[in-house]
Short mmCIF file of C-alpha atoms and ligand atoms in Angstrom, two decimals:
data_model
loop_
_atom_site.label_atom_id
_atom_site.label_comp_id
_atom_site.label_asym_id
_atom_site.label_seq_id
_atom_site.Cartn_x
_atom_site.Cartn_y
_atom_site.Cartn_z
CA UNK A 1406 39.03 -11.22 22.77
CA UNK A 1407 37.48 -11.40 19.76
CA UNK A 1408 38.94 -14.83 17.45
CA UNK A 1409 38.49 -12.97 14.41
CA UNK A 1410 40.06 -9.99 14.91
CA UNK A 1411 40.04 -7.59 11.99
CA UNK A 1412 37.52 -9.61 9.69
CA UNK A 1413 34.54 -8.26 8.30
CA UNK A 1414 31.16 -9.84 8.29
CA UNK A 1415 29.34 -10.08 5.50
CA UNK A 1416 26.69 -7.79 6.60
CA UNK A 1417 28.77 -5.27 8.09
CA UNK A 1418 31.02 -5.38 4.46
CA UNK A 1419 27.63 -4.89 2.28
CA UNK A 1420 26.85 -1.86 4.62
CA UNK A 1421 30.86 -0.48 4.62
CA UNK A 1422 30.06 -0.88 0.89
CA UNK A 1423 26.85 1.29 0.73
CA UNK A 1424 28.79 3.65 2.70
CA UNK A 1425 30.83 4.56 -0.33
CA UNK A 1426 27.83 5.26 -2.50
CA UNK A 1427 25.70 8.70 -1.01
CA UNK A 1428 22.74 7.43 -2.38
CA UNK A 1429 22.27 4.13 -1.85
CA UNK A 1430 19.38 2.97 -0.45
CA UNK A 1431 20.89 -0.32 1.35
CA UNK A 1432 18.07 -2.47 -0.78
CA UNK A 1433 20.96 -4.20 -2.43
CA UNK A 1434 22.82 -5.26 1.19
CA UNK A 1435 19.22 -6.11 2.42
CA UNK A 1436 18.94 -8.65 -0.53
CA UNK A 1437 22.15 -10.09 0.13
CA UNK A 1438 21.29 -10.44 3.70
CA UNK A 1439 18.95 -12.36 2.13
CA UNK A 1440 20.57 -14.59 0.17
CA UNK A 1441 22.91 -15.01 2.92
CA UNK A 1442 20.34 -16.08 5.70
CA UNK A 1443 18.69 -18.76 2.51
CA UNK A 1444 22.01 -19.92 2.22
CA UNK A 1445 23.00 -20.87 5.80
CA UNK A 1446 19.19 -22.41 5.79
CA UNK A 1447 20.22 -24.56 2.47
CA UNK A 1448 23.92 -24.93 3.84
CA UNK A 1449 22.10 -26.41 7.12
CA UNK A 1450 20.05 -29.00 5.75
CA UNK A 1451 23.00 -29.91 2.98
CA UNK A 1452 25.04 -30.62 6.44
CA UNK A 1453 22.26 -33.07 7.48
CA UNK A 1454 21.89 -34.74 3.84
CA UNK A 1455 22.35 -37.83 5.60
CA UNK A 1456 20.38 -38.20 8.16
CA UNK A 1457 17.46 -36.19 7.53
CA UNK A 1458 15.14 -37.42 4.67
CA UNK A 1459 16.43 -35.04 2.35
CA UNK A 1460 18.12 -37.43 0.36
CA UNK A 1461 17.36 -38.46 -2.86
CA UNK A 1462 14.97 -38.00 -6.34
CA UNK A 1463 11.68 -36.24 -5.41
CA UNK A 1464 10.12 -37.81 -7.89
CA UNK A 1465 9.31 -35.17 -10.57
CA UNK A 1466 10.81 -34.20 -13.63
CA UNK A 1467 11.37 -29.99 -14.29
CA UNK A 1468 11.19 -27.72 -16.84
CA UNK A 1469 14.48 -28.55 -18.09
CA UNK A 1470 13.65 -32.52 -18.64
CA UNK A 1471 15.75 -33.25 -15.49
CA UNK A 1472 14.92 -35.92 -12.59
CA UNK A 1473 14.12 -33.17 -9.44
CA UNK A 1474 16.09 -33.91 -6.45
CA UNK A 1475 14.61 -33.64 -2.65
CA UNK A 1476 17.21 -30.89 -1.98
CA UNK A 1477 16.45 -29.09 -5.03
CA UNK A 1478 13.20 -28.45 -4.06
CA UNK A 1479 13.87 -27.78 -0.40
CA UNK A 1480 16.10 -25.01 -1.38
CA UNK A 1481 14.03 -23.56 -4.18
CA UNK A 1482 11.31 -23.08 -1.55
CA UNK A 1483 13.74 -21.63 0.83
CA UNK A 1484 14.97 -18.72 -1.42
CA UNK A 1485 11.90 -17.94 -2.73
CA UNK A 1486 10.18 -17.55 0.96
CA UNK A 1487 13.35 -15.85 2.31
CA UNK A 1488 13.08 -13.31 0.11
CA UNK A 1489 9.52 -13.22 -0.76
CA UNK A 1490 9.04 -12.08 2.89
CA UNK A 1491 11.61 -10.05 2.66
CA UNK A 1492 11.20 -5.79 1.41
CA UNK A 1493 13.91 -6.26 -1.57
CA UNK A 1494 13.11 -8.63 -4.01
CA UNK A 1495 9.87 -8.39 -6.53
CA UNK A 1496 10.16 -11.55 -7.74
CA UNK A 1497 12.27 -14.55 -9.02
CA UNK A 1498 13.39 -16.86 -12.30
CA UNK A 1499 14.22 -19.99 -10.78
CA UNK A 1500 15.15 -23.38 -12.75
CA UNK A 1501 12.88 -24.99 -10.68
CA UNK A 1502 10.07 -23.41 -11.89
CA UNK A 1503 8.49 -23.10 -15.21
CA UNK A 1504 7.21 -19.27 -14.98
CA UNK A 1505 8.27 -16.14 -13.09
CA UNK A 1506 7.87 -16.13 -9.67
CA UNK A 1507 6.28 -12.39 -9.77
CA UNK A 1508 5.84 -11.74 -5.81
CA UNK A 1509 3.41 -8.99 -5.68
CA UNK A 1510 2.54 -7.91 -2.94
CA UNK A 1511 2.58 -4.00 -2.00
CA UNK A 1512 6.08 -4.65 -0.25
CA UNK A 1513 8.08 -6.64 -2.82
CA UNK A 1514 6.06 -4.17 -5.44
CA UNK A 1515 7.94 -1.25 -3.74
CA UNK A 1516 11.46 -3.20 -4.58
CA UNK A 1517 13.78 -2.46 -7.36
CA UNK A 1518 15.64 -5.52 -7.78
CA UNK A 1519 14.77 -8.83 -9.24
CA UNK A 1520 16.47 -12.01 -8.92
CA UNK A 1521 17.38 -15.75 -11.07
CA UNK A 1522 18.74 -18.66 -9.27
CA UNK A 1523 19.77 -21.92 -9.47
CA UNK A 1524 18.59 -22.75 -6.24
CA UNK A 1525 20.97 -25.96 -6.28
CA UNK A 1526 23.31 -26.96 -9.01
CA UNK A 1527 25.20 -30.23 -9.21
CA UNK A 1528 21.85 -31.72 -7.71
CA UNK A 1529 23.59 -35.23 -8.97
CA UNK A 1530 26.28 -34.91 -6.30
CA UNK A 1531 24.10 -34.45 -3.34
CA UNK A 1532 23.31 -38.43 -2.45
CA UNK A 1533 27.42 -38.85 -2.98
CA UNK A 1534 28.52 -35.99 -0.54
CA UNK A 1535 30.11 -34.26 -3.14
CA UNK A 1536 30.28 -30.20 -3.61
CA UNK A 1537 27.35 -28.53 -4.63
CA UNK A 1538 26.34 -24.96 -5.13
CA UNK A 1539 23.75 -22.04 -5.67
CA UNK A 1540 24.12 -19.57 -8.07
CA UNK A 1541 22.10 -15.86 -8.05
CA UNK A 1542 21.87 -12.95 -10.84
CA UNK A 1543 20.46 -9.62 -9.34
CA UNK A 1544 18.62 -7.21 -11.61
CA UNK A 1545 17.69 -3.49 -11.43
CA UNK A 1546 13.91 -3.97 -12.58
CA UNK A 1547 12.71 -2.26 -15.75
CA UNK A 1548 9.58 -1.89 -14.67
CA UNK A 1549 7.62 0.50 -12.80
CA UNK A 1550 7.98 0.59 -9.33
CA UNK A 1551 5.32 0.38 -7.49
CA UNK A 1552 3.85 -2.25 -10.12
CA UNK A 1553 4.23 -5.57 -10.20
CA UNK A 1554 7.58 -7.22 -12.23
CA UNK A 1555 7.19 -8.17 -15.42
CA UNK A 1556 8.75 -11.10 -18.03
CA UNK A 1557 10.99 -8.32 -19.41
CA UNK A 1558 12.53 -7.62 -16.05
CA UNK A 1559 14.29 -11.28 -16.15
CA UNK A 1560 15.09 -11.03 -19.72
CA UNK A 1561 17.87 -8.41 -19.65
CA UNK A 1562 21.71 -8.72 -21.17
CA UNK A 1563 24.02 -10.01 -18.80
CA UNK A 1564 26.08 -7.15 -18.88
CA UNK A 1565 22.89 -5.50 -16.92
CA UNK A 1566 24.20 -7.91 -13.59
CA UNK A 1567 23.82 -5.56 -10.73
CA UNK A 1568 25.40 -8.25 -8.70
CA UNK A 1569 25.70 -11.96 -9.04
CA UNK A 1570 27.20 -14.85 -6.80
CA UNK A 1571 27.27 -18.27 -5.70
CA UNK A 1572 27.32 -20.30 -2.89
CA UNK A 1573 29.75 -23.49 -2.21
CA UNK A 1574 29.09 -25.96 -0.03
CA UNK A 1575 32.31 -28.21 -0.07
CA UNK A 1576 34.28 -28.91 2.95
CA UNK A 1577 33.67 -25.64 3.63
CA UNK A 1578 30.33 -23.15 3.09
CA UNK A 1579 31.70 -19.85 1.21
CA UNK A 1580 29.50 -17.07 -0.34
CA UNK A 1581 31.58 -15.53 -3.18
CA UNK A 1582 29.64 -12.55 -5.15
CA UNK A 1583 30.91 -9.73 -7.37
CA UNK A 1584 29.50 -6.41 -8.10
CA UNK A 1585 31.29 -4.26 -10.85
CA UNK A 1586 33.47 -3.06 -7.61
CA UNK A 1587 35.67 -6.73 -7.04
CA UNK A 1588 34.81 -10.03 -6.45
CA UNK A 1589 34.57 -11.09 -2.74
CA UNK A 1590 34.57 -14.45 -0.59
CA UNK A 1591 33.25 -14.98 2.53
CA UNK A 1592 33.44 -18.11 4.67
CA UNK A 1593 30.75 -19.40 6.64
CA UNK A 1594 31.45 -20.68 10.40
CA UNK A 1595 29.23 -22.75 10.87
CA UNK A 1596 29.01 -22.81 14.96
CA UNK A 1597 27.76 -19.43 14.97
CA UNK A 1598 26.16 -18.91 11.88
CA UNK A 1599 28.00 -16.26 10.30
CA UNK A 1600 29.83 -15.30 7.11
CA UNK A 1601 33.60 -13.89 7.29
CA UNK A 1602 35.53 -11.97 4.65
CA UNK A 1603 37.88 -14.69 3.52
CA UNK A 1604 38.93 -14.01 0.31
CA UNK A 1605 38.55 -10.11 -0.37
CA UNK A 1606 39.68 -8.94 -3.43
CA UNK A 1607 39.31 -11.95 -5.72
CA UNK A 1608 41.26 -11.90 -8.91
CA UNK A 1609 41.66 -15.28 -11.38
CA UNK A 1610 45.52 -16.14 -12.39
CA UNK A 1611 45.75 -15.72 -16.10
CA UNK A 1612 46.24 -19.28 -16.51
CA UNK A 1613 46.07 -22.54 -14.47
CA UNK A 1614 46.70 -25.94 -14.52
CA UNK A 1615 42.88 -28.01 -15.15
CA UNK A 1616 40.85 -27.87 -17.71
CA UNK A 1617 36.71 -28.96 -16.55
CA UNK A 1618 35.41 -30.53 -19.35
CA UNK A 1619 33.42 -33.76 -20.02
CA UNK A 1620 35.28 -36.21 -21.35
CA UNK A 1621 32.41 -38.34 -22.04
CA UNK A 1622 31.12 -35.85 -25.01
CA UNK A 1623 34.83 -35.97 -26.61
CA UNK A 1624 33.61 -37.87 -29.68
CA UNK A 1625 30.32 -35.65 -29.71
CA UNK A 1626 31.53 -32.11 -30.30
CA UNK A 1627 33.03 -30.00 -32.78
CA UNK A 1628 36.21 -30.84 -34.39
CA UNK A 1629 38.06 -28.14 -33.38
CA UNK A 1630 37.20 -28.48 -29.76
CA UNK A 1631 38.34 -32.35 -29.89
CA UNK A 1632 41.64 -30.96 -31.42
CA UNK A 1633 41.46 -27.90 -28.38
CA UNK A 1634 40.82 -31.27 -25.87
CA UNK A 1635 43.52 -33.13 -27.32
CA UNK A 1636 45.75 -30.32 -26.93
CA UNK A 1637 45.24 -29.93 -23.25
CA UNK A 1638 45.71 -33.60 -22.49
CA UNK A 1639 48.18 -34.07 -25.28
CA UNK A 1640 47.54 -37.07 -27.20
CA UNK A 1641 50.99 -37.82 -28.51
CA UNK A 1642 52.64 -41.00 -27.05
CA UNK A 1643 55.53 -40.78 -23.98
CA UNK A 1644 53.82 -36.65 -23.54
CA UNK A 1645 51.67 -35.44 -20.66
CA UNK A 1646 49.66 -32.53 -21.59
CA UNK A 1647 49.66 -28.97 -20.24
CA UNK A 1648 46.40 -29.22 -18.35
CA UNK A 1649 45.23 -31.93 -16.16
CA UNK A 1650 41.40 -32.53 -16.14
CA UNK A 1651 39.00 -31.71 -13.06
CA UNK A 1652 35.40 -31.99 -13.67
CA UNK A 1653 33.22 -32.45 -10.45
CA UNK A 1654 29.77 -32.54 -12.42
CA UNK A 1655 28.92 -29.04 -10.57
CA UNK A 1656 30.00 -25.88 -12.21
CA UNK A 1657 30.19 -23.85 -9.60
CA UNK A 1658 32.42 -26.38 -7.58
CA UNK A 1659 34.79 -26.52 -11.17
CA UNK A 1660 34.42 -22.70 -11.51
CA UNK A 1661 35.30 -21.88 -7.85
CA UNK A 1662 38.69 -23.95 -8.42
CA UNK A 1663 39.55 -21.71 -11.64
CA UNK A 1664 38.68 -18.89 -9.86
CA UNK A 1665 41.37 -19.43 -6.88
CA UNK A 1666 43.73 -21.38 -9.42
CA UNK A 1667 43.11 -20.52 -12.59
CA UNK A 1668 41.86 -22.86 -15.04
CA UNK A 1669 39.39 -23.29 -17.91
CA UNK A 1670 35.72 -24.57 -17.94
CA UNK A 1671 33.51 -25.35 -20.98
CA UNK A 1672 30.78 -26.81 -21.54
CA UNK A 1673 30.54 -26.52 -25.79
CA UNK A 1674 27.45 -27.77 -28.17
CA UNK A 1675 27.35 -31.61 -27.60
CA UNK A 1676 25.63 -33.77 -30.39
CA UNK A 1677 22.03 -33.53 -30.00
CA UNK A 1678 22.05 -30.31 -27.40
CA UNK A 1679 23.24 -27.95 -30.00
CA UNK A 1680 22.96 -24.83 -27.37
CA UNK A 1681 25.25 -27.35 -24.79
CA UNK A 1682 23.36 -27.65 -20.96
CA UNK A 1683 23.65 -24.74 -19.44
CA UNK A 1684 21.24 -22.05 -18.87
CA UNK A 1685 21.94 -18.86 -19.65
CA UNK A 1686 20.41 -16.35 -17.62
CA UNK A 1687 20.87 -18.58 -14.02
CA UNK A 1688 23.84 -20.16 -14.68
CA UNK A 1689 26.15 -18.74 -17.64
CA UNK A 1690 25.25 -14.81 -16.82
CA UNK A 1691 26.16 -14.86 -12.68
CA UNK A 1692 29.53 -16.99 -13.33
CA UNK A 1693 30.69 -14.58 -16.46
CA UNK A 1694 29.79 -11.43 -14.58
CA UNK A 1695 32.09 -13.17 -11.76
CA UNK A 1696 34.59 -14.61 -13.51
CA UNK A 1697 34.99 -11.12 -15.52
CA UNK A 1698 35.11 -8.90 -12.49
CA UNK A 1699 37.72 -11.13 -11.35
CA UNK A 1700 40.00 -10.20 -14.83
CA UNK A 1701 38.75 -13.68 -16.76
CA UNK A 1702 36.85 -14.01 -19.62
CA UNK A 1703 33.27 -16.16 -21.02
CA UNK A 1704 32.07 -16.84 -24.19
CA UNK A 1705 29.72 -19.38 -25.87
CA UNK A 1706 32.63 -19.86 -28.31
CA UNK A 1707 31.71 -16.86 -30.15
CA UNK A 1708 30.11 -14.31 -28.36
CA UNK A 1709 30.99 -12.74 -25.11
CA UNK A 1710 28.48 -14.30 -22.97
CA UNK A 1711 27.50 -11.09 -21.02
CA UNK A 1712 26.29 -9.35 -24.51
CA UNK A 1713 23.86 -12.49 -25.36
CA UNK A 1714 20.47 -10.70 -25.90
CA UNK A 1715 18.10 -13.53 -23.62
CA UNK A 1716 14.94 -14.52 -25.45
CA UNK A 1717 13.38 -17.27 -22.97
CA UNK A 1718 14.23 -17.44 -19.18
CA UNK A 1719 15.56 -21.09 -19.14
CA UNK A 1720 17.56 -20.77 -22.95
CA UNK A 1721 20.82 -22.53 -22.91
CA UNK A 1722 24.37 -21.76 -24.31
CA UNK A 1723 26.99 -23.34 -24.74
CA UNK A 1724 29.44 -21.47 -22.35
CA UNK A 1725 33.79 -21.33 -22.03
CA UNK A 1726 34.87 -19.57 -18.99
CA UNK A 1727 37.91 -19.27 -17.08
CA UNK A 1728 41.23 -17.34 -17.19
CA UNK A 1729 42.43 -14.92 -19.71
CA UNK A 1730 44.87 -16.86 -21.34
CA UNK A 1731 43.38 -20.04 -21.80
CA UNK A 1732 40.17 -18.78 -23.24
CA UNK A 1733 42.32 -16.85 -25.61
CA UNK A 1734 43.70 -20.28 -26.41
CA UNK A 1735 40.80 -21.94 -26.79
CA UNK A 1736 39.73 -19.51 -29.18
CA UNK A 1737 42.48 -20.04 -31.30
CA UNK A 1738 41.22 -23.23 -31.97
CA UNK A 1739 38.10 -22.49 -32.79
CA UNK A 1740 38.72 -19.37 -35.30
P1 AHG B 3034 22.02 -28.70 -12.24
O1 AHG B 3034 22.37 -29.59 -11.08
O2 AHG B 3034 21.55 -27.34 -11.80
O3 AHG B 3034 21.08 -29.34 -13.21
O4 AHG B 3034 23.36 -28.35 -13.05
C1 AHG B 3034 24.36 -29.33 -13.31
C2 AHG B 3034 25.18 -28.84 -14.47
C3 AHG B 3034 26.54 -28.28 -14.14
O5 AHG B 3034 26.73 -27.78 -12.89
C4 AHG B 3034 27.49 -29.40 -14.44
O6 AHG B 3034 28.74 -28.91 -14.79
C5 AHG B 3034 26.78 -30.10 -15.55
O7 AHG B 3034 25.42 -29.94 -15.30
C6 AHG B 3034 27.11 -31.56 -15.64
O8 AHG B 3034 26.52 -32.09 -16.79
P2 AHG B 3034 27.09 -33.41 -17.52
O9 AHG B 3034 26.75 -34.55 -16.63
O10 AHG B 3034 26.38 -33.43 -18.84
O11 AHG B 3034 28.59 -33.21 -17.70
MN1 MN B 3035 22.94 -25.97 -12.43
MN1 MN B 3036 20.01 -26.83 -10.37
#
């Protein structure tokens, strides 16, 4: 008998998915086979960190400023080959690399769907064994089929999202992504190399206990979000705050907590990065799309982040995300 009896694959959930749409092609559960098989390629060599030669700076800086790690590289290449040989992908934004990956070739020409990635994010936890992640957007293209994509094709509103997840790798390897349907999780087991529907359904409590923020930038942002900071820790003498403070220097990792938990995550303008660190159409776009599906809420203090009009592929914003109530808290403070 079967030891998972009753749970779903994640192939055989895309499919029951398509099912429910007549005219669905299926392009959109071949990409995520895709960016399933990349991941449990990445999630393999993240398993082996320490004894392969994988650990480590590779001794380059990116487009971002930011010291490239061994692994980042490894698992830029990996995505971008996975799918690039693959029929449902016609090209990629990646962090890792300066331009547009544009793939064409008659194949990924033929594709309607584009993709952005952060290949690995929370590079700075990989030598410490610590959770990291990879986050992907998915696109309808704008562009002709047939043709080659274009600039303009990565460039669209969030709100656009076709689909958009994450992968986890923390004591266990999950695949969470959301299409405007729900939010699902699925859990890799690793002896035979497959992903299970674990967490169907996902929806993010409308509060929580943490708040992710780095504490380190207290004296460096606005006044109002000190005063929103020393709210959640509560500053007064003989008082504990409402929130206790998580921050595991990989968003994905913080925002996969909030997500089962509830919580708050923001990462606001810091002195001398007036748009904050993260980048909007890799890493801001895929977790608002998710964390909205999933009934929460991100803005860049302002704005809903899913209307934010993208002018350059690796822009940043500053970006507050998490459940309903506490964003509608933080924005209190900042009105
Ligand atoms: P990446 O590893 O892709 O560069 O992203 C790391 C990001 C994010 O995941 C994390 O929350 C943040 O950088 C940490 O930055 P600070 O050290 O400035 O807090
Ligand atoms: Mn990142
Ligand atoms: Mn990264």
């Amino acid at each position: 008998m079967s030891r998972y009896k009753n749970i779903m694959t994640l192939d055989e959930f895309t499919i029951q998915q398509l099912r429910l749409f007549p005219h669905a092609t299926g392009e959109l559960s071949g990409l995520l086979r895709g960016i399933g098989l990349a991941a449990k390629q990445v999630n393999h060599e993240v398993n082996r960190a320490g004894i392969a030669d994988i650990l480590g700076a590779a001794g380059a800086v990116n487009v971002q400023g930011e010291e490239v790690q061994k692994l980042d590289v490894y698992a830029n290449n990996v995505f971008i080959e996975v799918l690039r040989s693959g029929i449902n992908c016609a090209g990629i934004v990646s962090e890792e690399n300066e331009e547009a990956v544009i793939f064409d070739d008659t194949r990924s020409n033929a594709s309607k769907y584009i993709l952005l990635m952060d290949p690995i994010d929370g590079s700075g936890n990989i030598d410490i064994n610590i959770s990291i992640g990879s986050i992907f957007s998915v696109y309808r293209r704008l562009s002709p089929i047939g043709q080659p994509a274009t600039l303009e094709d990565f460039l669209q509103k969030g709100i656009k999202q076709v689909a958009a997840g994450y992968v986890i790798y923390g004591s266990s390897t999950m695949l969470v992504y959301a299409t405007r349907r729900g939010v699902n999780g699925f859990t890799l087991d690793n002896s035979i190399g497959e992903f299970y529907l674990s967490h169907p359904g996902l929806k993010i409590p409308a509060r929580g206990k943490f708040y992710s923020f780095d504490n380190c930038y207290y004296n460096q942002v606005a006044p109002e979000i000190r005063r929103y900071v020393d709210y959640c820790m509560s500053v007064e003498e003989n008082k504990t705050g409402p929130y206790s403070n998580r921050y595991y220097g990989c968003m994905v990792a913080d925002t996969h907590r909030n997500l089962l938990k509830g919580g708050i995550f923001f990462y606001p303008a810091v002195a001398g990065k007036p748009d904050g660190k993260l980048r909007l159409c890799y890493e801001c776009n895929p977790m608002a799309f998710i964390t909205e599906v999933a009934g929460g809420k991100a803005t860049n203090g302002r704005e809903r982040i899913l209307d934010i009009q993208p002018r350059h592929i690796h822009q940043r914003s500053p970006l507050f995300i998490g459940s309903e109530e506490m964003m509608e808290e933080v924005h209190q403070f900042m009105k």
